[in-house]
Amino acid sequence: MGSKYLIFLGCAIPYRVSAYEISARKVLSKLGVELVEMPEFNCCGLPLDPVSHEAMLILAARNLALAEQQGLNILTLCPGCAGTLKKVNKILKEDKTLREQINAHLKEAGLEFKGTVTTKHIMQALTEDIGLETIRKAITKPLTNLKVAEHNGCHILRPKEYIGFDNPEDPQTLKTLIEATSATCLDYIDETECCGAPSVGVSDKVALQLARDKLSHIKMVNAQALITICPFCHIMYDTNELRIEKMFNETYGIPVLHYPQLLGLAMGIPPEELAFNELRVDATKIVKQVTEGAKQE
Amino acid sequence: MAETTPAKEPIKASEIDPKFKYEIAKMHGGEKLLRCFQCGTCTSDCPVARYSDTYRPRQIIRMAQLGLRNRVLNSDTLWLCAACFTCTDRCPQDVEVASVIRVLRNLAAEKGCVPQVFKDQAASILESGYAYKIPELRIKKRESQCLPPLPKGNPESVRKTLKNVKFFQNTEKKGEPSGQ
């Protein structure tokens, strides 16, 4: 279909989650998606919502106004960014008074929000624009013997009134995308529960307990890997897995893959191009299983 | 930040600000505060409440309805919400619980009650446009990772758009966003 988007990286990904970006770009390019870099973008605004809702609205609107100048729809890898840009776009389109207030701030920098672009998270773009059919056709090494679990995270689903994507109580999109690779996606307790990331820095204890809860539920069903689609959730489960293991004196050893890494493997992209070496929890075992399994067939 | 219990002391009538709830209901996201009938769905479904001894969204909403302005705004507990929006989605009265809590946080921030982590992010946004200061090493490494260069930011333009925001006006006065 030759989809073309403006890619909005946000802050967390260039800061410390490069494996997600590397694998996403590889996979999207192979699927024929064209990504245009977004000049002069700033933080989506979400991190400032707790201290100033107004600042959040302005920061998001500034990004939307920049995208409008380019005349391209936005694609994000981070659900927090996608959720914020979607929500603010909807609010400002519907509320004329608020739009005028926010535009008065943007005017200080010569910008204006008009409400002419849409934002999609990569998962939404994969299912709605690129399509499962195209993805299935691109699979050359089906991951038939792999059993994984998924974690959607919150901001891709909630609040449903603003996000309007999938069913927040029983989401299916990520499962379907995982199953498109022929891997099995296992059910487990509290799948839609928060990873705890937003509480880091306020109470690490609470945050890590939430992540630990998920890891223990995932271990219970013997998942070989956990699949995420959010940089923050990934940090909680991958970067912090060792910390959680020490804190609770438990062993998990569950590799945490960004969905594009999983999809990339199934599309036959060499693992060394999918940044597995950037992961904190060693994923060699499943990468080996996938690549050697394919050779045997 | 230590967890403190917000409501163990008896409530005095002099603490109550009867107009507080209307002030909240006028703010974006706080409109439906008055609909809450204290069923407790928010607290029972809250993942943070499961592990915190003090964070109870229903209690925060009740304190706001009662008008316990200082008690709720000075409470550290307010900052524990993970903004997962489970409460908002499941509230039978359609109260945007997480948004009411965000409104309360905004009011607390105006008074200077903000955990350090948020101050750091605000300072970083003013300086670079990003919530985190992206290390030079990371930016340089992109080339070896076959990633395109990080687009050049425009922090000056970001600062211009934020200069009339109350929270950042405190910044200029005190040298850091909303200092304590």
PDB file of N, CA and C in Angstrom, chain B residues 7 11 36 38 47 69 74 80 87 93 99 106 113 120 124 145 148:
ATOM      1  N   ALA B   7      -5.339  10.815  56.291  1.00  0.00           N
ATOM      2  CA  ALA B   7      -6.594  11.168  56.959  1.00  0.00           C
ATOM      3  C   ALA B   7      -6.806  10.461  58.290  1.00  0.00           C
ATOM      4  N   ILE B  11     -11.283  15.196  61.455  1.00  0.00           N
ATOM      5  CA  ILE B  11     -11.488  16.361  60.592  1.00  0.00           C
ATOM      6  C   ILE B  11     -12.113  17.496  61.404  1.00  0.00           C
ATOM      7  N   CYS B  36     -19.525  11.244  42.030  1.00  0.00           N
ATOM      8  CA  CYS B  36     -19.026  10.080  42.777  1.00  0.00           C
ATOM      9  C   CYS B  36     -19.918   9.775  43.970  1.00  0.00           C
ATOM     10  N   GLN B  38     -19.120   7.100  45.980  1.00  0.00           N
ATOM     11  CA  GLN B  38     -18.272   6.346  46.906  1.00  0.00           C
ATOM     12  C   GLN B  38     -18.491   4.828  46.877  1.00  0.00           C
ATOM     13  N   PRO B  47      -4.366  -0.961  40.756  1.00  0.00           N
ATOM     14  CA  PRO B  47      -3.183  -1.808  40.970  1.00  0.00           C
ATOM     15  C   PRO B  47      -2.231  -1.228  42.018  1.00  0.00           C
ATOM     16  N   ARG B  69      -9.035  20.756  51.387  1.00  0.00           N
ATOM     17  CA  ARG B  69      -8.053  21.262  50.437  1.00  0.00           C
ATOM     18  C   ARG B  69      -6.611  20.978  50.852  1.00  0.00           C
ATOM     19  N   ASN B  74      -1.520  18.495  50.217  1.00  0.00           N
ATOM     20  CA  ASN B  74      -0.204  18.300  50.826  1.00  0.00           C
ATOM     21  C   ASN B  74       0.176  16.827  50.944  1.00  0.00           C
ATOM     22  N   LEU B  80       1.144   8.926  43.947  1.00  0.00           N
ATOM     23  CA  LEU B  80       1.370   7.503  43.676  1.00  0.00           C
ATOM     24  C   LEU B  80       0.577   6.965  42.495  1.00  0.00           C
ATOM     25  N   CYS B  87      -9.433   2.971  36.784  1.00  0.00           N
ATOM     26  CA  CYS B  87     -10.539   3.567  37.559  1.00  0.00           C
ATOM     27  C   CYS B  87     -11.466   4.367  36.647  1.00  0.00           C
ATOM     28  N   GLN B  93     -20.168   5.591  37.617  1.00  0.00           N
ATOM     29  CA  GLN B  93     -20.751   6.933  37.567  1.00  0.00           C
ATOM     30  C   GLN B  93     -20.055   7.802  36.523  1.00  0.00           C
ATOM     31  N   SER B  99      -8.374  11.624  36.127  1.00  0.00           N
ATOM     32  CA  SER B  99      -8.270  13.030  35.744  1.00  0.00           C
ATOM     33  C   SER B  99      -8.529  13.952  36.929  1.00  0.00           C
ATOM     34  N   ASN B 106      -2.179  19.022  39.850  1.00  0.00           N
ATOM     35  CA  ASN B 106      -1.887  20.340  39.249  1.00  0.00           C
ATOM     36  C   ASN B 106      -2.017  21.447  40.295  1.00  0.00           C
ATOM     37  N   CYS B 113       4.153  21.818  45.754  1.00  0.00           N
ATOM     38  CA  CYS B 113       4.284  20.441  46.242  1.00  0.00           C
ATOM     39  C   CYS B 113       4.416  19.496  45.050  1.00  0.00           C
ATOM     40  N   ASP B 120      12.468  17.496  37.590  1.00  0.00           N
ATOM     41  CA  ASP B 120      13.587  17.192  36.700  1.00  0.00           C
ATOM     42  C   ASP B 120      13.119  17.125  35.249  1.00  0.00           C
ATOM     43  N   SER B 124      14.159  19.557  32.152  1.00  0.00           N
ATOM     44  CA  SER B 124      14.755  19.001  30.941  1.00  0.00           C
ATOM     45  C   SER B 124      13.977  19.442  29.687  1.00  0.00           C
ATOM     46  N   GLN B 145      24.492   2.294  14.908  1.00  0.00           N
ATOM     47  CA  GLN B 145      23.327   1.406  14.989  1.00  0.00           C
ATOM     48  C   GLN B 145      22.479   1.464  13.714  1.00  0.00           C
ATOM     49  N   PRO B 148      18.910   6.782  11.667  1.00  0.00           N
ATOM     50  CA  PRO B 148      19.091   8.146  11.165  1.00  0.00           C
ATOM     51  C   PRO B 148      19.390   9.100  12.327  1.00  0.00           C
TER      52      PRO B 148
END
